[in-house]
Coordinates of C-alpha atoms and ligand atoms in Angstrom, one line a residue:
X20 CA -8.7 -26.8 34.6
X21 CA -9.9 -23.3 35.6
X22 CA -13.1 -22.0 34.1
X23 CA -12.2 -19.2 31.7
X24 CA -15.7 -18.7 30.2
X25 CA -17.1 -15.2 30.3
X26 CA -20.4 -13.8 29.4
X27 CA -20.4 -10.5 27.4
X28 CA -23.9 -9.4 26.7
X29 CA -25.8 -12.4 25.3
X30 CA -22.6 -14.2 24.3
X31 CA -20.8 -16.8 26.4
X32 CA -17.2 -16.8 25.2
X33 CA -14.9 -19.8 25.8
X34 CA -12.2 -17.5 27.3
X35 CA -11.7 -13.8 27.9
X36 CA -9.0 -13.2 25.3
X37 CA -10.2 -11.5 22.1
X38 CA -8.1 -10.2 19.2
X39 CA -8.4 -6.4 18.7
X40 CA -9.8 -4.7 15.6
X41 CA -7.3 -4.0 12.9
X42 CA -4.6 -6.2 14.3
X43 CA -5.9 -9.6 13.1
X44 CA -7.1 -8.7 9.6
X45 CA -10.3 -10.5 8.8
X46 CA -9.1 -13.5 10.8
X47 CA -8.5 -15.7 7.8
X48 CA -4.9 -14.4 7.4
X49 CA -4.0 -15.9 10.7
X50 CA -5.4 -19.5 10.3
X51 CA -2.0 -21.0 9.7
X52 CA -0.6 -19.5 12.9
X53 CA -3.4 -20.0 15.4
X54 CA -6.6 -22.0 15.7
X55 CA -9.4 -19.5 15.6
X56 CA -11.5 -21.6 18.0
X57 CA -8.8 -21.0 20.6
X58 CA -9.7 -17.3 20.7
X59 CA -12.3 -15.9 23.0
X60 CA -13.6 -14.0 20.0
X61 CA -12.3 -12.4 16.8
X62 CA -12.9 -8.7 16.1
X63 CA -12.4 -7.9 12.4
X64 CA -10.6 -4.9 11.2
X65 CA -13.0 -1.9 10.9
X66 CA -15.2 -2.0 7.9
X67 CA -16.7 1.0 6.3
X68 CA -19.7 1.3 4.0
X69 CA -17.5 1.5 0.9
X70 CA -14.0 0.2 0.4
X71 CA -11.1 2.4 1.5
X72 CA -7.5 2.4 0.4
X73 CA -6.2 4.0 3.6
X74 CA -3.5 6.5 4.1
X75 CA -0.3 6.9 2.2
X76 CA 2.7 5.1 3.5
X77 CA 4.6 4.9 5.7
X78 CA 1.8 3.7 8.0
X79 CA 3.9 2.5 10.9
X80 CA 6.5 4.3 12.9
X81 CA 8.4 2.8 15.8
X82 CA 8.7 5.0 18.9
X83 CA 10.8 4.1 21.9
X84 CA 8.2 1.9 23.5
X85 CA 5.2 1.7 21.3
X86 CA 4.1 1.7 17.7
X87 CA 2.4 4.6 15.8
X88 CA 0.1 3.6 13.0
X89 CA -1.9 5.5 10.5
X90 CA -3.5 2.7 8.5
X91 CA -6.4 5.0 7.7
X92 CA -9.1 2.3 7.8
X93 CA -8.0 0.4 4.7
X94 CA -10.6 -2.2 4.1
X95 CA -12.6 -4.0 1.5
X96 CA -16.0 -2.5 2.5
X97 CA -18.8 -4.2 4.4
X98 CA -20.5 -5.7 1.5
X99 CA -17.4 -7.4 0.2
X100 CA -16.6 -8.7 3.7
X101 CA -20.0 -10.2 4.0
X102 CA -19.8 -11.8 0.6
X103 CA -16.2 -13.0 0.4
X104 CA -14.8 -13.3 4.0
X105 CA -17.7 -14.2 6.2
X106 CA -18.6 -17.5 4.3
X107 CA -15.0 -18.7 5.0
X108 CA -15.1 -17.6 8.6
X109 CA -18.3 -19.6 9.2
X110 CA -16.1 -22.7 8.9
X111 CA -14.5 -21.9 12.2
X112 CA -16.2 -22.1 15.5
X113 CA -15.2 -18.7 16.7
X114 CA -17.4 -15.8 17.7
X115 CA -17.0 -13.2 14.9
X116 CA -17.5 -9.6 16.0
X117 CA -17.6 -7.2 13.1
X118 CA -16.0 -3.8 13.7
X119 CA -17.8 -1.0 11.8
X120 CA -17.4 2.7 11.4
X121 CA -20.2 4.8 9.9
X122 CA -19.8 8.4 8.9
X123 CA -23.2 9.3 10.1
X124 CA -25.8 7.7 12.3
X125 CA -27.9 6.9 9.3
X126 CA -25.1 5.2 7.5
X127 CA -24.1 3.3 10.6
X128 CA -27.7 2.1 11.1
X129 CA -27.8 0.8 7.6
X130 CA -24.5 -1.1 8.0
X131 CA -25.6 -2.6 11.3
X132 CA -28.9 -3.7 9.9
X133 CA -27.1 -5.4 7.1
X134 CA -24.8 -7.2 9.6
X135 CA -27.7 -8.2 11.7
X136 CA -29.3 -10.1 8.8
X137 CA -26.0 -11.9 8.1
X138 CA -25.5 -15.5 9.3
X139 CA -22.3 -16.2 11.3
X140 CA -21.8 -12.8 13.0
X141 CA -22.1 -12.8 16.8
X142 CA -21.7 -9.1 17.4
X143 CA -20.8 -5.7 16.2
X144 CA -18.2 -3.3 17.6
X145 CA -18.6 0.3 16.9
X146 CA -15.4 2.1 16.1
X147 CA -16.3 5.6 17.0
X148 CA -12.9 7.2 16.4
X149 CA -14.1 9.0 13.4
X150 CA -14.6 12.8 13.1
X151 CA -18.0 14.1 14.1
X152 CA -18.9 15.4 10.6
X153 CA -22.6 15.9 11.6
X154 CA -21.4 18.6 13.9
X155 CA -19.4 20.1 11.0
X156 CA -16.3 20.1 13.1
X157 CA -13.8 19.3 10.5
X158 CA -11.6 16.5 9.3
X159 CA -9.9 13.7 11.1
X160 CA -8.3 13.6 14.4
X161 CA -5.8 10.8 14.0
X162 CA -5.8 7.3 15.2
X163 CA -7.4 4.8 12.9
X164 CA -10.6 6.6 12.3
X165 CA -10.0 10.1 11.2
X166 CA -8.8 11.1 7.8
X167 CA -5.6 12.4 9.3
X168 CA -3.8 12.6 5.9
X169 CA -5.4 16.1 6.0
X170 CA -3.2 18.1 8.3
X171 CA -4.8 19.4 11.5
X172 CA -5.9 23.0 11.1
X173 CA -4.0 25.8 12.8
X174 CA -4.9 25.9 16.5
X175 CA -6.7 29.2 16.0
X176 CA -9.5 27.1 14.3
X177 CA -11.4 24.6 16.4
X178 CA -9.7 21.2 16.5
X179 CA -11.7 18.3 15.1
X180 CA -13.5 16.1 17.6
X181 CA -14.0 12.4 17.2
X182 CA -17.5 10.9 17.8
X183 CA -16.0 9.0 20.8
X184 CA -14.9 12.3 22.3
X185 CA -18.4 13.5 22.8
X186 CA -21.0 11.9 25.0
X187 CA -24.0 13.0 22.9
X188 CA -22.5 12.0 19.6
X189 CA -21.5 8.6 21.1
X190 CA -25.0 8.1 22.4
X191 CA -26.5 9.0 19.0
X192 CA -24.3 6.4 17.2
X193 CA -24.9 3.7 19.7
X194 CA -28.7 4.3 19.6
X195 CA -28.8 4.2 15.9
X196 CA -26.9 0.8 15.9
X197 CA -29.0 -0.6 18.8
X198 CA -32.2 0.0 16.9
X199 CA -30.9 -2.3 14.1
X200 CA -29.5 -5.3 16.0
X201 CA -30.2 -7.6 18.9
X202 CA -26.7 -9.0 18.5
X203 CA -24.0 -8.2 20.9
X204 CA -23.2 -4.5 20.6
X205 CA -19.9 -3.1 21.8
X206 CA -19.0 0.5 21.8
X207 CA -15.3 1.1 21.4
X208 CA -14.3 4.3 23.2
X209 CA -11.3 6.6 22.6
X210 CA -8.9 7.1 25.4
X211 CA -8.2 10.7 24.1
X212 CA -10.8 12.4 26.4
X213 CA -10.6 14.4 29.6
X214 CA -13.1 12.2 31.3
X215 CA -14.3 8.8 30.0
X216 CA -17.0 8.3 32.6
X217 CA -19.8 10.5 31.0
X218 CA -19.0 8.9 27.6
X219 CA -19.1 5.4 29.0
X220 CA -22.4 6.1 30.8
X221 CA -23.9 7.6 27.6
X222 CA -23.0 4.6 25.6
X223 CA -24.5 2.3 28.2
X224 CA -27.7 4.3 28.4
X225 CA -28.0 4.3 24.6
X226 CA -28.0 0.5 24.6
X227 CA -24.4 -0.8 24.3
X228 CA -24.0 -4.3 25.8
X229 CA -20.3 -3.8 26.4
X230 CA -17.5 -1.2 26.1
X231 CA -14.1 -1.5 24.6
X232 CA -11.5 0.6 26.5
X233 CA -9.9 1.3 24.4
X234 CA -8.4 2.4 21.2
X235 CA -4.9 3.9 20.4
X236 CA -3.8 7.2 21.8
X237 CA -3.4 9.9 19.1
X238 CA 0.2 10.8 18.7
X239 CA 2.8 12.1 16.3
X240 CA 6.5 11.5 15.4
X241 CA 8.5 14.0 13.4
X242 CA 11.9 13.6 11.7
X243 CA 14.0 16.6 12.7
X244 CA 16.2 16.2 9.6
X245 CA 13.4 16.3 7.0
X246 CA 11.0 18.2 9.3
X247 CA 8.3 15.8 8.1
X248 CA 6.1 13.3 9.8
X249 CA 7.4 9.8 10.1
X250 CA 4.0 8.7 9.0
X251 CA 2.3 9.3 5.7
X252 CA -0.3 11.2 7.6
X253 CA 0.5 13.8 10.2
X254 CA -0.9 12.0 13.2
X255 CA -1.3 8.3 14.1
X256 CA -2.4 6.1 16.9
X257 CA 0.0 4.9 19.6
X258 CA -0.3 1.3 20.7
X259 CA 1.7 -1.4 22.4
X260 CA 3.2 -1.7 25.9
X261 CA 3.7 2.1 26.1
X262 CA 0.0 2.6 26.5
X263 CA -0.7 -0.2 28.9
X264 CA -0.6 1.8 32.2
X265 CA -2.7 4.5 30.5
X266 CA -5.4 2.1 29.3
X267 CA -5.3 0.1 32.5
X268 CA -6.1 3.3 34.4
X269 CA -8.9 4.1 32.1
X270 CA -10.5 0.6 32.6
X271 CA -10.2 0.9 36.3
X272 CA -11.7 4.4 36.2
X273 CA -14.6 3.5 33.9
X274 CA -15.7 0.0 34.9
X275 CA -17.3 0.9 38.3
X276 CA -19.6 3.5 36.7
X277 CA -21.3 1.1 34.2
X278 CA -23.2 -2.1 34.7
X279 CA -22.1 -3.5 31.3
X280 CA -18.8 -5.3 30.9
X281 CA -15.6 -3.5 29.9
X282 CA -13.2 -5.1 27.5
X283 CA -9.7 -3.9 28.2
X284 CA -7.2 -3.2 25.5
X285 CA -3.8 -1.6 25.3
X286 CA -0.4 -3.1 25.4
X287 CA -1.3 -6.7 26.3
X288 CA 1.6 -8.9 25.4
X289 CA 1.7 -11.5 28.0
X290 CA -0.8 -13.3 30.4
X291 CA 0.3 -11.1 33.3
X292 CA -0.7 -8.0 31.4
X293 CA -4.2 -9.5 30.8
X294 CA -4.4 -10.3 34.6
X295 CA -3.7 -6.6 35.4
X296 CA -6.7 -5.7 33.3
X297 CA -9.0 -8.2 35.1
X298 CA -7.8 -6.9 38.4
X299 CA -8.6 -3.4 37.2
X300 CA -12.2 -4.5 36.4
X301 CA -12.1 -5.7 32.8
X302 CA -14.2 -8.8 32.1
X303 CA -12.3 -9.6 28.9
X304 CA -9.3 -8.3 27.1
X305 CA -8.4 -7.6 23.4
X306 CA -4.8 -8.3 22.2
X307 CA -3.7 -5.9 19.4
X308 CA -0.1 -5.0 18.5
X309 CA 1.2 -8.3 20.1
X310 CA -0.4 -10.1 17.2
X311 CA 2.2 -8.6 14.8
X312 CA 5.0 -9.8 16.9
X313 CA 3.6 -13.3 17.6
X314 CA 0.6 -14.3 15.5
X315 CA -0.4 -16.8 18.2
X316 CA 0.0 -14.3 21.0
X317 CA -3.7 -14.7 22.1
X318 CA -3.4 -18.4 22.5
X319 CA -0.2 -18.0 24.5
X320 CA -1.9 -15.5 26.7
X321 CA -4.9 -17.9 27.3
X322 CA -2.4 -20.6 28.4
X323 CA -0.6 -18.2 30.6
X324 CA -3.8 -17.1 32.3
X325 CA -4.6 -20.8 33.0
X326 CA -1.2 -21.4 34.5
X327 CA -1.6 -18.2 36.6
X328 CA -4.9 -19.3 37.9
X329 CA -3.7 -22.8 38.8
X330 CA -0.7 -21.3 40.6
X331 CA -3.1 -18.9 42.5
X332 CA -5.6 -21.7 43.2
X333 CA -8.4 -19.8 41.3
X334 CA -11.2 -21.9 39.8
X335 CA -13.0 -19.2 37.7
X336 CA -11.9 -16.1 35.9
X337 CA -14.5 -13.9 37.6
X338 CA -12.5 -14.4 40.9
X339 CA -9.9 -12.0 39.4
X340 CA -12.4 -9.3 38.3
X341 CA -11.7 -6.1 40.3
X342 CA -9.7 -8.0 42.8
X343 CA -7.0 -5.4 43.5
X344 CA -5.3 -5.7 46.8
X345 CA -5.1 -2.1 48.0
X346 CA -2.4 -2.8 50.6
X347 CA 0.8 -0.9 50.0
X348 CA 3.4 -2.7 47.9
X349 CA 5.8 -2.4 50.8
X350 CA 5.8 -5.4 53.1
Ligands
FMN404 C1 -2.0 -1.4 12.9 C2 -3.2 -1.2 13.8 C3 -4.5 -1.1 13.1 C4 -5.6 -0.9 13.9 N1 -6.8 -0.8 13.3 C5 -7.9 -0.7 14.0 C6 -9.2 -0.7 13.4 O1 -9.4 -0.9 12.2 N2 -10.3 -0.5 14.2 C7 -10.2 -0.3 15.6 O2 -11.2 -0.1 16.2 N3 -9.0 -0.3 16.2 C8 -7.9 -0.5 15.5 N4 -6.7 -0.5 16.1 C9 -6.6 -0.4 17.5 C10 -6.5 -1.7 18.2 O3 -7.7 -2.5 18.0 C11 -6.3 -1.6 19.8 O4 -7.5 -1.0 20.3 C12 -5.1 -0.7 20.1 O5 -4.0 -1.0 19.2 C13 -4.6 -1.0 21.5 O6 -4.2 -2.3 21.8 P1 -2.7 -2.8 21.6 O7 -1.8 -1.8 22.4 O8 -2.7 -4.2 22.2 O9 -2.3 -2.7 20.2 C14 -5.5 -0.7 15.3 C15 -4.3 -0.8 15.9 C16 -3.1 -1.0 15.2 C17 -1.8 -1.2 15.9

C-alpha cells in the first residue's frame, strides 16, 4: 500500500486527511458513521473562553454552488470541552487538534496554556477570523468568527478587520499562543485578504508550526421579496465546491513562501479534489462541508487517494507535493 503518512510539526499523522473545524462537531457525534482512527486528525469546532449560543437562525443558506453559514461560534466553552468531551475522545486513537478563538492575545494565551496542560490533545489550531477588538476597529466581519449579527456599519465608517486580515495582529496572536504551548500550533488564515503572503510569513515568524489555508469566504445572500438576509446574521461564510478553485490558488500562492506545511481546505469532496491541493503544495487537507453530505467523506477520500496513488504508481504521498506539470493542457 502507498505510504500516506505525513509529518506536520512534531506530529506524524497516519494520513493527510483531516476534518475541518466546525464541520465535525467535537468528533464524538460522528463515531457511528466513521472510525475516528481512520482520520489523519480531528479538528474540533472552535472553542471560546466562555460558552456561546451562536447566531440567530437561519444559520445556513444554500447558494448555487456552495453553502453560506453563520453559526456564530456556538460552542460549550473550552472548560466544558476539556471536562466532558476530551475524556471521551481519549478512547480513540486519533490526533485531536483543538480549535480556539481568543478575543485578545491575553485571553488566547490563557486558553492555549490550559489546553497545553490537558492530556490527549495533540495540537491547537488558532481560528483568527475574529474582529481585531484590540485595534478598536469594530464588530464582526462575517464568517464563523465575527459577531456578524450586528450589521456592518455604513461604508463611510471603517469596515471591521479580522485578526487574520492583518499581519501584525496575526503575529501577536500566534506569538501569544506559541509562548504557552510546545504542542503542534496551526494558524488558520482567512482567504479574505488582498495578499496572503505577508500574513503567512508573519504567522511563521511568530512561531506557527503549520498554516491552514483556509477558512470560508465572507459572503451574503439577500431575499429580494423580503429584502432581508437569508441568514439570521447579515453575512456568513461561503464553503463547499464553489470555493475550491479560490482556496486552491491561495494554497499554491502561499506554500512557496513559508517553510512550514500548509494544510489546504475549501471544497474538498472527493479524493481528486485533495490531490489537486497536494499538487498545489499542501502537505495535508481538511475536509469541511462534505462531512454534512457524507459523514464518512474523509474515509472515502483517504481510500480514493490510495487508489489514485496505486494507479499512478506512487509509493509515498510526498511525491505529489507541488508536483504540478506546467505543460499546456493541450496535447
Ligand atoms: C457550518 C460550518 C461551521 C464552521 N465552523 C468553523 C469553526 O468553528 N472554526 C473554524 O475555524 N472554521 C469553521 N468552518 C470553516 C471550515 O473549517 C473550513 O475551513 C471551510 O468550510 C472550508 O472548507 P469546506 O469548503 O470543505 O467546507 C466552518 C464551516 C462550516 C461550513
